[in-house]
Each structure stands twice: as C-alpha cells, then as structure tokens.
PDB file of C-alpha atoms and ligand atoms in Angstrom:
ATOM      1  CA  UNK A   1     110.572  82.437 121.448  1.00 91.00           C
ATOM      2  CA  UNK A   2     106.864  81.394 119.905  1.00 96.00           C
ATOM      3  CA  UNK A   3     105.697  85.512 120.656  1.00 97.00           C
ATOM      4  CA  UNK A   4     102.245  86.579 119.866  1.00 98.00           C
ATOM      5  CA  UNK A   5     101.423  90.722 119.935  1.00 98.00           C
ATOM      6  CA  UNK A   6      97.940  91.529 120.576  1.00 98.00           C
ATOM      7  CA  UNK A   7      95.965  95.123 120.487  1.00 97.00           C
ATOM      8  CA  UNK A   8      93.735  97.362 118.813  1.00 97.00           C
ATOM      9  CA  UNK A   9      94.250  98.588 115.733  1.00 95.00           C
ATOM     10  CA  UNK A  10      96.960 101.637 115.736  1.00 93.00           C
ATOM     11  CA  UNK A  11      97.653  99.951 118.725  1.00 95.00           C
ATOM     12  CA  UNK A  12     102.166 100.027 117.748  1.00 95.00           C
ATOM     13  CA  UNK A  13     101.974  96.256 116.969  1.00 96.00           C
ATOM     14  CA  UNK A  14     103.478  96.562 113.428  1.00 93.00           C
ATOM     15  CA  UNK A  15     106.017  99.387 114.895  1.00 92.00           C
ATOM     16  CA  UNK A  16     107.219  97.225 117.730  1.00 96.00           C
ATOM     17  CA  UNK A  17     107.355  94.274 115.697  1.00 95.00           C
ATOM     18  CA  UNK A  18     109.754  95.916 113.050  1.00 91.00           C
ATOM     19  CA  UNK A  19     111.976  96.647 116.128  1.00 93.00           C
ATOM     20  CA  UNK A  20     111.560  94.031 118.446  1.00 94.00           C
ATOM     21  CA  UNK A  21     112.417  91.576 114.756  1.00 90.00           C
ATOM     22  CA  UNK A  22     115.771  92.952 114.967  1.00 88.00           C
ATOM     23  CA  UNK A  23     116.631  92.599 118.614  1.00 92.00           C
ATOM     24  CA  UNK A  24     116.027  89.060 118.909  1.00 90.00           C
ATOM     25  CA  UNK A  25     116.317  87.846 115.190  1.00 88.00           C
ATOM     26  CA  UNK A  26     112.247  86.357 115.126  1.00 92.00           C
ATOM     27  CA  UNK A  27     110.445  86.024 112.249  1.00 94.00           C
ATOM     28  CA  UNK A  28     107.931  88.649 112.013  1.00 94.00           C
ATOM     29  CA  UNK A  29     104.361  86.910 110.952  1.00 96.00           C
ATOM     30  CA  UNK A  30     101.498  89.807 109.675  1.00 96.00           C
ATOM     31  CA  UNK A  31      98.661  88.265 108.506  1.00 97.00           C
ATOM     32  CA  UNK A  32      97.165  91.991 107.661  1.00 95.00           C
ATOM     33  CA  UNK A  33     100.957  92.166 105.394  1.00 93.00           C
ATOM     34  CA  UNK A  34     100.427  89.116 104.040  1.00 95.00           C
ATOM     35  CA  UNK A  35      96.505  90.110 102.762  1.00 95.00           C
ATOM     36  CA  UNK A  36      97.571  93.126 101.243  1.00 92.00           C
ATOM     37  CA  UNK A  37     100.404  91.833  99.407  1.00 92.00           C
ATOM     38  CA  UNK A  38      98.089  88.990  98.415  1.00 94.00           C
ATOM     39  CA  UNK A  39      95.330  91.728  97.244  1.00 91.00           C
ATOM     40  CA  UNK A  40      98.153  93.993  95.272  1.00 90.00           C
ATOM     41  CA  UNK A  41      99.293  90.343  93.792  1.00 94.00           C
ATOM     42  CA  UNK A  42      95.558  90.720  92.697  1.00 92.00           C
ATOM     43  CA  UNK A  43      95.650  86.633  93.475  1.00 94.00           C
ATOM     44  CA  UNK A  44      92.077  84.826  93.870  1.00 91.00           C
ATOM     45  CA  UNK A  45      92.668  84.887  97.799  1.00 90.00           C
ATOM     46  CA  UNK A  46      93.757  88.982  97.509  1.00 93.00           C
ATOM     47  CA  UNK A  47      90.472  89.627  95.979  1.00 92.00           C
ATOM     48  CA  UNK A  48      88.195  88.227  98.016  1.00 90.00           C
ATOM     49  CA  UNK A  49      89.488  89.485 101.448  1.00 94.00           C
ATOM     50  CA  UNK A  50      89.966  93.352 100.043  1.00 93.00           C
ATOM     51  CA  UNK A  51      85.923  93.232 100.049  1.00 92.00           C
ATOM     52  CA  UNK A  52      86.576  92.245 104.172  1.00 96.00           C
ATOM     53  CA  UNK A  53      89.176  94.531 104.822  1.00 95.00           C
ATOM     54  CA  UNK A  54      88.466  97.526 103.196  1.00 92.00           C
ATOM     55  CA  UNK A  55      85.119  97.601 105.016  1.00 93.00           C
ATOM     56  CA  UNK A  56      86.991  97.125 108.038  1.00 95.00           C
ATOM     57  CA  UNK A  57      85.759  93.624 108.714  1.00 97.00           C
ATOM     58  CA  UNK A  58      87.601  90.214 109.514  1.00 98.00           C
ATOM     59  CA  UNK A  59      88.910  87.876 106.622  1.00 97.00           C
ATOM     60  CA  UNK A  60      87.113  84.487 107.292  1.00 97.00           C
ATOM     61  CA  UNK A  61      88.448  82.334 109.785  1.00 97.00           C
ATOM     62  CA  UNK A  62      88.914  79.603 107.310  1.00 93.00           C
ATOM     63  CA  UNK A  63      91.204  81.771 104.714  1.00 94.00           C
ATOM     64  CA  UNK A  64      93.172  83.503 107.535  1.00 96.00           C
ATOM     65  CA  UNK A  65      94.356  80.667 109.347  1.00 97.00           C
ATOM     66  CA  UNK A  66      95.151  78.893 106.545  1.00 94.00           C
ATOM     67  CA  UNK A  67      97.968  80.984 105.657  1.00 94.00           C
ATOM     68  CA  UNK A  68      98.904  81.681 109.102  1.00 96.00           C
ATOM     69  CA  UNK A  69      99.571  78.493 109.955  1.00 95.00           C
ATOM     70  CA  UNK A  70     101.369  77.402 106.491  1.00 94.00           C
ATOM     71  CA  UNK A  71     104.021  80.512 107.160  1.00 95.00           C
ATOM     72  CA  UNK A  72     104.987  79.473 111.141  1.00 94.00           C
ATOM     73  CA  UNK A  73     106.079  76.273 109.435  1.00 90.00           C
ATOM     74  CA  UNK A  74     108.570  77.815 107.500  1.00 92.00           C
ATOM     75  CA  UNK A  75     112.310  77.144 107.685  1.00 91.00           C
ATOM     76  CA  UNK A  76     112.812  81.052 108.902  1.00 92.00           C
ATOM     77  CA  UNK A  77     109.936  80.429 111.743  1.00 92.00           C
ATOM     78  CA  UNK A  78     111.447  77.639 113.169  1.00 90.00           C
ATOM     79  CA  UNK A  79     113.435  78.676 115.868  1.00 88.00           C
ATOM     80  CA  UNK A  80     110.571  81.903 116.435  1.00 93.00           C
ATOM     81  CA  UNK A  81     108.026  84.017 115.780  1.00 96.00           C
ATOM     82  CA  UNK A  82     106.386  87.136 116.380  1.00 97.00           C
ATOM     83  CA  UNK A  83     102.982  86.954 114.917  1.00 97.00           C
ATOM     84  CA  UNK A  84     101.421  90.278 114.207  1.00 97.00           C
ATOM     85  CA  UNK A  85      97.613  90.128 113.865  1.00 96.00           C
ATOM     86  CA  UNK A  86      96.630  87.006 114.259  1.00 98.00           C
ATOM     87  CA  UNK A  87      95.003  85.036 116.285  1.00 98.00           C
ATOM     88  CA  UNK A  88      92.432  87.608 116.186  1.00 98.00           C
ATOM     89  CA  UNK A  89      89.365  85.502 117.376  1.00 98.00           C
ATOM     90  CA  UNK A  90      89.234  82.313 119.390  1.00 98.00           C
ATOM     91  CA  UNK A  91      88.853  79.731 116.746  1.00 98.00           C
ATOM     92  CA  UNK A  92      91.934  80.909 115.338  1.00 98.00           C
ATOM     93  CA  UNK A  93      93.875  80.636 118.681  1.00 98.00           C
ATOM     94  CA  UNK A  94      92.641  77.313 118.965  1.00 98.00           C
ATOM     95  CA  UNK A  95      93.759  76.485 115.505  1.00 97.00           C
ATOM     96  CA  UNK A  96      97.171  77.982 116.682  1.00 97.00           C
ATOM     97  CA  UNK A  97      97.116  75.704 119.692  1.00 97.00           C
ATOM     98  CA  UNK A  98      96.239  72.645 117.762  1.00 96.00           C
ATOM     99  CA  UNK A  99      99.275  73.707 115.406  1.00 95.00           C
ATOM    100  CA  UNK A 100     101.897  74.303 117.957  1.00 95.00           C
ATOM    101  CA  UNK A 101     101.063  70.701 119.713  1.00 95.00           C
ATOM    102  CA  UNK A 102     101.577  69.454 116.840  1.00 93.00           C
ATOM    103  CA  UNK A 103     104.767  70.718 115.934  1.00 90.00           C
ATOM    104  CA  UNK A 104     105.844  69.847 119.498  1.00 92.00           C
ATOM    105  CA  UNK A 105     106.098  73.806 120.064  1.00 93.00           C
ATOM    106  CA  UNK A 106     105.139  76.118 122.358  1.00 94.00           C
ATOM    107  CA  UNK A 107     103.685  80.059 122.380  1.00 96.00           C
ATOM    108  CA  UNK A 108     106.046  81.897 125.148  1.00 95.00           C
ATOM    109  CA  UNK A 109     103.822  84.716 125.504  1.00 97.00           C
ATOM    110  CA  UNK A 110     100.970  86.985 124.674  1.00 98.00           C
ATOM    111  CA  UNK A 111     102.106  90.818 123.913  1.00 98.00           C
ATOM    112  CA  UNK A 112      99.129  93.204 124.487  1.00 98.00           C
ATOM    113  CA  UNK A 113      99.779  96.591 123.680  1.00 98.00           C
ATOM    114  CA  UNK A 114      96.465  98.804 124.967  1.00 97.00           C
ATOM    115  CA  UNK A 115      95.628 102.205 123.870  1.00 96.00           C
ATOM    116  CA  UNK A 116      92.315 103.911 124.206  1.00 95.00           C
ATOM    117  CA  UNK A 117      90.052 104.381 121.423  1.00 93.00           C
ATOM    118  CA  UNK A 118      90.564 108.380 121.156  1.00 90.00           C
ATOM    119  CA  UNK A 119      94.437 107.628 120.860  1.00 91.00           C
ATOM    120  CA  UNK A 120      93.716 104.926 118.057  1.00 92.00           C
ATOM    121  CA  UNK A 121      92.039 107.316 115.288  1.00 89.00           C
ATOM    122  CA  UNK A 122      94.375 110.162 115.920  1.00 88.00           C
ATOM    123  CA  UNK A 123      97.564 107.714 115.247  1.00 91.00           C
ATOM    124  CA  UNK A 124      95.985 106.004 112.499  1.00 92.00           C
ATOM    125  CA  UNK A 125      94.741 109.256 110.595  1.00 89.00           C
ATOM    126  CA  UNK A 126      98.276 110.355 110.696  1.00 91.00           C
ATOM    127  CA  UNK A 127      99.869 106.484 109.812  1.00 92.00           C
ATOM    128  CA  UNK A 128     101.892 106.512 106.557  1.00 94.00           C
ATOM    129  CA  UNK A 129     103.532 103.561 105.143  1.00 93.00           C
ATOM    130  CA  UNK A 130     106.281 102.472 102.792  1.00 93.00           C
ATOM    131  CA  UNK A 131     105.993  99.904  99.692  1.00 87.00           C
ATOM    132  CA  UNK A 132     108.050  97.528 102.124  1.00 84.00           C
ATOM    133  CA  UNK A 133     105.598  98.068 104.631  1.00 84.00           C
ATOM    134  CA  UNK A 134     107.727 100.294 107.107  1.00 89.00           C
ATOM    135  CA  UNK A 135     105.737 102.224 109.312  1.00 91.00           C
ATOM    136  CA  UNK A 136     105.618 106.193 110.297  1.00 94.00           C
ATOM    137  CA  UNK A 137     103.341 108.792 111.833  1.00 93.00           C
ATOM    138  CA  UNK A 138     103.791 112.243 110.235  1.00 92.00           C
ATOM    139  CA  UNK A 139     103.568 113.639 113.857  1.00 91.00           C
ATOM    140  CA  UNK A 140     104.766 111.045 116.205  1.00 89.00           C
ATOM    141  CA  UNK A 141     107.787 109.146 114.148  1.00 90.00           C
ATOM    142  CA  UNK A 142     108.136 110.911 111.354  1.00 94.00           C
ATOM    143  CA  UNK A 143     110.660 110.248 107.989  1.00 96.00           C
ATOM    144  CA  UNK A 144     114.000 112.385 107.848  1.00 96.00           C
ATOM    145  CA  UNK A 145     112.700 113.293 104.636  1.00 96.00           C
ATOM    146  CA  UNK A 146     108.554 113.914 104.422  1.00 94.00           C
ATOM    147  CA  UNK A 147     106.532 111.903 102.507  1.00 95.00           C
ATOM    148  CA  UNK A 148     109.890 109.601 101.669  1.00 96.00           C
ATOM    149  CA  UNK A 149     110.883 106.203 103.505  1.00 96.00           C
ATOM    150  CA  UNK A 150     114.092 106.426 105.222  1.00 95.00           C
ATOM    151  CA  UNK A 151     114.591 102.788 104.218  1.00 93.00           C
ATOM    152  CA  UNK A 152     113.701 102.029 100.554  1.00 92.00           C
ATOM    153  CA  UNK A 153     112.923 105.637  99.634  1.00 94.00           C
ATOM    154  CA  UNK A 154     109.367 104.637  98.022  1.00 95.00           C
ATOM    155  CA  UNK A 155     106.959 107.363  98.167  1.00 96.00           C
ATOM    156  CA  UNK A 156     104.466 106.948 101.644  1.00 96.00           C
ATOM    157  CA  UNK A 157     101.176 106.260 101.105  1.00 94.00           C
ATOM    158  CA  UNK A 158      97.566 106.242 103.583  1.00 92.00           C
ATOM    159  CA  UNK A 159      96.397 102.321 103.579  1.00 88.00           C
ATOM    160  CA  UNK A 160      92.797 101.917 102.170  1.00 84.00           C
ATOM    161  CA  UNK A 161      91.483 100.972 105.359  1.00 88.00           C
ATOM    162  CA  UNK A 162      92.801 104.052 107.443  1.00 89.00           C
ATOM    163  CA  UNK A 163      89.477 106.078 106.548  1.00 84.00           C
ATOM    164  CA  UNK A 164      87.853 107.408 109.958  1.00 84.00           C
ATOM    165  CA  UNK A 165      84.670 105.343 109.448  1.00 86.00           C
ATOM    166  CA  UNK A 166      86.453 102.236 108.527  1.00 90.00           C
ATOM    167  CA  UNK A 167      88.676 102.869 111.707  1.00 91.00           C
ATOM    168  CA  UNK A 168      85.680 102.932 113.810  1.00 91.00           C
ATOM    169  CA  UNK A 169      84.316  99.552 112.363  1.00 93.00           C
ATOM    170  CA  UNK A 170      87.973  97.856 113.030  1.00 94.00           C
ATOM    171  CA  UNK A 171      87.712  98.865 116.358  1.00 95.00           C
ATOM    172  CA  UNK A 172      84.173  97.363 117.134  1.00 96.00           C
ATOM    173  CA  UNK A 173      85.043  94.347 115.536  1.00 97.00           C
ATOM    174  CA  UNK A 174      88.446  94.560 117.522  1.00 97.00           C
ATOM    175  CA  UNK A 175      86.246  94.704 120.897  1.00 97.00           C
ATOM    176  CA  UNK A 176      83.636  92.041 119.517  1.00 97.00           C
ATOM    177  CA  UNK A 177      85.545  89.484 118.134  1.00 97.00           C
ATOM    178  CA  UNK A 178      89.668  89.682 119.128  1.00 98.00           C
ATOM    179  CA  UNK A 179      89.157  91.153 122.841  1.00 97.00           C
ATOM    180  CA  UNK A 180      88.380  87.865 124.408  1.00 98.00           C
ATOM    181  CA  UNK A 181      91.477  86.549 123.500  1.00 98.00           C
ATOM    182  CA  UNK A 182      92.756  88.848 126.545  1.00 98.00           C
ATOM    183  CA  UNK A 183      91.443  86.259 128.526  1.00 98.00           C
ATOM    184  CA  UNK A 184      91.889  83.510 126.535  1.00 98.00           C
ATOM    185  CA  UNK A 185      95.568  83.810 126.904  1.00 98.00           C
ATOM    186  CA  UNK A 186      95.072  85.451 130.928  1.00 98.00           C
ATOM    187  CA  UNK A 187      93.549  81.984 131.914  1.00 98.00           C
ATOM    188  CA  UNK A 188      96.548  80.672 130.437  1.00 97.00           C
ATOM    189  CA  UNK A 189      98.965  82.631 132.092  1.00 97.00           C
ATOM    190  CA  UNK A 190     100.901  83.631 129.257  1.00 97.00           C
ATOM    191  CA  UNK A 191      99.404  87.493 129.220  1.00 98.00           C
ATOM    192  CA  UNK A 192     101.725  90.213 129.210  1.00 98.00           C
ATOM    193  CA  UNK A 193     100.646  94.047 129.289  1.00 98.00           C
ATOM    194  CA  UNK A 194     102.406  96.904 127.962  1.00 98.00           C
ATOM    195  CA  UNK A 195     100.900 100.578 127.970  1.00 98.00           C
ATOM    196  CA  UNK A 196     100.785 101.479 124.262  1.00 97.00           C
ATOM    197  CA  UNK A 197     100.136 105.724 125.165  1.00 96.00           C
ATOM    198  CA  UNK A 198     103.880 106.066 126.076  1.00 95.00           C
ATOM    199  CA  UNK A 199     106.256 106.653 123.349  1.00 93.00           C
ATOM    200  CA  UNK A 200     107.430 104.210 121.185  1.00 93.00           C
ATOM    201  CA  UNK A 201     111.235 104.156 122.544  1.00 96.00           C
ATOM    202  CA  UNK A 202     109.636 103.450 125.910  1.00 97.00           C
ATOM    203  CA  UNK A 203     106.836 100.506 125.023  1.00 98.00           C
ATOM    204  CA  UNK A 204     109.943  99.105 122.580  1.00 98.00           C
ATOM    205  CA  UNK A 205     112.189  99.464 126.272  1.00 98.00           C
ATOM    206  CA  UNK A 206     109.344  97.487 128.105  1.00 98.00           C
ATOM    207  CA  UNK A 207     108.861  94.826 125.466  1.00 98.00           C
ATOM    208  CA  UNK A 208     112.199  94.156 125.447  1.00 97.00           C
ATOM    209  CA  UNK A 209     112.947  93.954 128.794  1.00 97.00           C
ATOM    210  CA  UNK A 210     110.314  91.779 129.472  1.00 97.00           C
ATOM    211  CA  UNK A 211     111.304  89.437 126.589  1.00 95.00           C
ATOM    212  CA  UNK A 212     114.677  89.405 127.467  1.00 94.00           C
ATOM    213  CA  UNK A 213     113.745  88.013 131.367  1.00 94.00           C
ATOM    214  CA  UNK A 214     111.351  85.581 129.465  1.00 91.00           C
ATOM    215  CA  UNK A 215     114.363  84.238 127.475  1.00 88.00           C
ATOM    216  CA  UNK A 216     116.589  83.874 130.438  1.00 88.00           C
ATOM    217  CA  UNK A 217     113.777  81.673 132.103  1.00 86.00           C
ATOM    218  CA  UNK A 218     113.194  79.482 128.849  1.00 79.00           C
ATOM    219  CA  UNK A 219     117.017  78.667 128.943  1.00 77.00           C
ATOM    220  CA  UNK A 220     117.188  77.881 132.344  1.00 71.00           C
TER     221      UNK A 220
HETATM  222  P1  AP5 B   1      96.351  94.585 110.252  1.00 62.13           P
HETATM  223  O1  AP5 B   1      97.281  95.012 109.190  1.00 62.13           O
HETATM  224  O2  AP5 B   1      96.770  93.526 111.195  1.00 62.13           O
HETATM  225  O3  AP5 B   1      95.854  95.893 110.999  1.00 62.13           O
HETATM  226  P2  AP5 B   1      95.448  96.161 112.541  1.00 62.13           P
HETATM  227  O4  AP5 B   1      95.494  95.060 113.512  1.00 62.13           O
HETATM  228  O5  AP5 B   1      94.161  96.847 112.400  1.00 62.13           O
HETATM  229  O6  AP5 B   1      96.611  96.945 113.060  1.00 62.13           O
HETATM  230  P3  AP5 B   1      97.258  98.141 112.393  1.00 62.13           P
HETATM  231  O7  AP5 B   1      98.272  97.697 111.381  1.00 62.13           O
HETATM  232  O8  AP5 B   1      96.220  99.124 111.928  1.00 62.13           O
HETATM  233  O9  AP5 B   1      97.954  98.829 113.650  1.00 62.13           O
HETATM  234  P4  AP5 B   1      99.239  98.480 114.500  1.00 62.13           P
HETATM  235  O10 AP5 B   1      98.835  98.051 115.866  1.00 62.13           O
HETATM  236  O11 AP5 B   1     100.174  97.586 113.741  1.00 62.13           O
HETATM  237  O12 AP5 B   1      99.806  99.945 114.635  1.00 62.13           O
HETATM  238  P5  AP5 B   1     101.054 100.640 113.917  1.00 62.13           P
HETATM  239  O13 AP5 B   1     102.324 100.108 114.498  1.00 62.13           O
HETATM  240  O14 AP5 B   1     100.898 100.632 112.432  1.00 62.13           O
HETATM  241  O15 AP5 B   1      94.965  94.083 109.600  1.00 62.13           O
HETATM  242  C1  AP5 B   1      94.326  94.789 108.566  1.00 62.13           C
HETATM  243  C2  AP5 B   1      93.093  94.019 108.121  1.00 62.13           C
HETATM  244  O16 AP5 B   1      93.474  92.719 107.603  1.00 62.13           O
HETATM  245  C3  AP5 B   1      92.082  93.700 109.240  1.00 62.13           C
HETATM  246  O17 AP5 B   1      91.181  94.776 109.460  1.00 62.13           O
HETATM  247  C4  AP5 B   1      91.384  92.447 108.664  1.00 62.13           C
HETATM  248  O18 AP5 B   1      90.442  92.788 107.666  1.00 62.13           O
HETATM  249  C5  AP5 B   1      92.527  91.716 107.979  1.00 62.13           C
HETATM  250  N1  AP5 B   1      93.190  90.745 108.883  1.00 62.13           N
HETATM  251  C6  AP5 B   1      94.499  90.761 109.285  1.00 62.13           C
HETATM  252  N2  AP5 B   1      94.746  89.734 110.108  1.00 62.13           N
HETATM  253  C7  AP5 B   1      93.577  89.056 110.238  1.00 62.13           C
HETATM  254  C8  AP5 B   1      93.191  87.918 111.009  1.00 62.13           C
HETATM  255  N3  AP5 B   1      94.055  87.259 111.793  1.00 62.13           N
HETATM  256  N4  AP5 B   1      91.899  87.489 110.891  1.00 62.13           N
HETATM  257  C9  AP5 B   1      91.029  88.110 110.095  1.00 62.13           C
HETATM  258  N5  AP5 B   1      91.316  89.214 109.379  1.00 62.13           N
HETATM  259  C10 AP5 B   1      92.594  89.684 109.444  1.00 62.13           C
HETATM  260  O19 AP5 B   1     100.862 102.132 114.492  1.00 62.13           O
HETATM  261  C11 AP5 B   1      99.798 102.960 114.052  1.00 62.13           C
HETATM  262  C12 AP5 B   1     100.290 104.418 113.905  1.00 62.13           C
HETATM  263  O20 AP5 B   1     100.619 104.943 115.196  1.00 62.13           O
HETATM  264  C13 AP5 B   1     101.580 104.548 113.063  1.00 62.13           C
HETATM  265  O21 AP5 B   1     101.517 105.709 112.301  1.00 62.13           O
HETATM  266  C14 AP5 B   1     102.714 104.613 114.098  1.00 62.13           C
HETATM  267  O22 AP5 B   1     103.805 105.378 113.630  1.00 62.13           O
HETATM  268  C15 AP5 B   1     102.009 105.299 115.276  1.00 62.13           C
HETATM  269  N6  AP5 B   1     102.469 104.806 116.570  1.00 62.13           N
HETATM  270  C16 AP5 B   1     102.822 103.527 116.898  1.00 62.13           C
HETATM  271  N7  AP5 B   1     103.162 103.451 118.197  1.00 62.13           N
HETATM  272  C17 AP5 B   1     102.994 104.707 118.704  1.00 62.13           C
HETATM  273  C18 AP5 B   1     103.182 105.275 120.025  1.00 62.13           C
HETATM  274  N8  AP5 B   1     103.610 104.521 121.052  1.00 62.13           N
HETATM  275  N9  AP5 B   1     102.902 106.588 120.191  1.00 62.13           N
HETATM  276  C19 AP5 B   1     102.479 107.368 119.139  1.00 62.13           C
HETATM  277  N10 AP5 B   1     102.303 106.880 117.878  1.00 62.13           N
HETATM  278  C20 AP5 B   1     102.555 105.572 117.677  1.00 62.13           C
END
C-alpha cells in the first residue's frame, strides 16, 4: 500500500496518519516533519527552508523532493507508505511517478481530506504539538493532562508557522500550487475523498474502511 494523503493545511492529515500508521503498519513519510527536524538540527538544508516555511511558503521543489524521494527508498518504506505532505505541486508528483516506475512500484491511492477554509484557522489556532511530533487540539482532541503529551510527556508547544497570517498564506499557496493535484490524481483514477469536518474517530472510520477494501482488491 504506496498511500498518498492530500488536503489543506489543518486539514487532519498528520492526525490520521499517526492512526492510520498503526492500523496497517505503513511507514509514515512528512516532508513538513522532516523540515523541521532538519531546521531544529540547525543543518545547512534546515536553515534555508525555515526562511520558506515560516513565511508560510513552499520549500523549493528541488530540496523537497530530494529528500522525499531518498526516504520512500528506505528499508522501512518498502513494503508501504503513507506520505504526508508531499507531492504538494505537480512537478513533485511527477518526480514521484518517475520514482515509483522506477522502483517497479506503484501509488494505490490518493487520500484527500477537505475542510473549508473557516474550519482550517480555527483548528490550527488551537493545534498543539509534542517534541515527537504527536498531534492535539486543546478543544477538539485534547491531552489527559493540559499542556502535557499523553505519549512522551514533553511539554506542547504552538509550531512557528501556526500564526493567523501565516495560516492564511499556507492556504493560498495550498489553493495555488497543491490543489491541482486533485485532478492530477482524479484523471488518474486513484482519487479518494473523505470529509475532513466530521470528527476525527469518524474520517479515521472512513479512511480505514476504504483502505481496507483497497487492500482486499490489491491481493486479489
Ligand atoms: P506540513 O507540516 O506538511 O503542514 P501542512 O500541510 O500545512 O499541514 P498541517 O501539518 O498544518 O496540517 P494537517 O493536515 O497535518 O492537520 P493536523 O492533523 O495537524 O508543512 C509545513 C511546511 O513545510 C509547509 O508550509 C512548507 O513550507 C513545508 N513543506 C512541507 N512539505 C512540503 C513539500 N512537499 N513541498 C514544499 N514545501 C513543503 O490537524 C490540525 C489541527 O486540527 C490539530 O490540532 C488536530 O488536533 C485538529 N484536528 C484534526 N482533525 C480534526 C477533525 N476531524 N476535527 C476537529 N479537529 C481536528
């Protein structure tokens, strides 16, 4: 299973991945994880996308897939993935493409999760995360203990780019540049929807199912 979640920012990708990871034992691939570990490394790469992402812009093509690619071909990828913000604009779906072919692979689907724009700034305003990159909302999934991650313990902390104005940039850039990949993977009949304003128990429910008849048909 080669899965690929798509959506607007504060969309639930990250939450569904962490849970969707665990049901069907994928390798869960976020690009936006991977830059911000690479920028609190303070590496060369780190530094110059924190410029991109903390004004709510894309990291280059050319650095993003890069790394992208180089993780799916890692021993833990091989037998799937769920890739969690990336491809985010056509040349890097094509790049994905190219890769796939190449490793004689396949993508099995495209996961979008929508949610309108009014949704998006509420849930991201309210997003808190853990050092290991758990996520909660402090009114719609909260921690058993606030402000502490029911998982590590490490204190929860706003991302930089969760700032309302930086919000609204991610999510014109979202509609520029990453919502013709909607299509893209449509015409390719690999498109799934999912209706991110219902709870997370019930989008995690539909995902599931849907993967679940997906794997059936791949084995048959
Ligand atoms: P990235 O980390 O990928 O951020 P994003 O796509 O903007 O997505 P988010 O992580 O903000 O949201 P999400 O959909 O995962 O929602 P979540 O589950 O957290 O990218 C960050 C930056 O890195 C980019 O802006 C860019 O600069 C760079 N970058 C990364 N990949 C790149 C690429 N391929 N190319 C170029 N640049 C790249 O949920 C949000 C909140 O809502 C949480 O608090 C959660 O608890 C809550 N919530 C989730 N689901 C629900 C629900 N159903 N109901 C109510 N609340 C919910």
């Amino acid at each position: 299973m080669n899965l690929i979640l798509l959506g607007p920012p504060g969309a639930g990708k990250g939450t569904q991945a962490e849970r969707l990871q665990q049901d069907f034992t994928l390798a869960h691939i976020s690009t936006g994880e991977m830059l911000r570990q690479a920028k609190a490394d303070g590496t060369e790469m780190g530094l110059k996308a924190q410029e991109f992402m903390d004004a709510g812009q894309l990291v280059p093509d050319e650095v993003v897939i890069g790394i992208a690619l180089e993780r799916i071909s890692k021993d833990d990828a091989r037998d799937g993935f769920l890739l969690d913000g990336f491809p985010r604009t056509v040349p890097q779906a094509e790049a994905l493409d190219a890769e796939m072919a190449g490793l004689e692979r396949r993508i099995t689907a495209a996961i979008l999760i929508e949610a309108p724009d009014e949704d998006i700034v509420r849930r991201i305003s309210g997003r808190r995360v853990s050092k290991s990159g758990r996520v909660y909302h402090v009114e719609f999934d909260p921690p058993k203990h606030e402000g502490r991650c029911d998982v590590d313990g490490s204190v929860l902390i706003q991302r930089d780019d969760d700032k309302p104005e930086t919000v609204r940039e991610r999510l014109a850039v979202y509609h520029r540049q990453t919502a013709p990949l909607i299509e893209y993977y449509d015409a390719q009949g690999l498109l799934r929807r999912f209706d991110g304003t219902r709870s997370p128990t019930e989008v995690h429910d539909h995902i599931r199912a849907t993967i679940a008849t997906l794997r059936l048909e791949d084995e048959l």
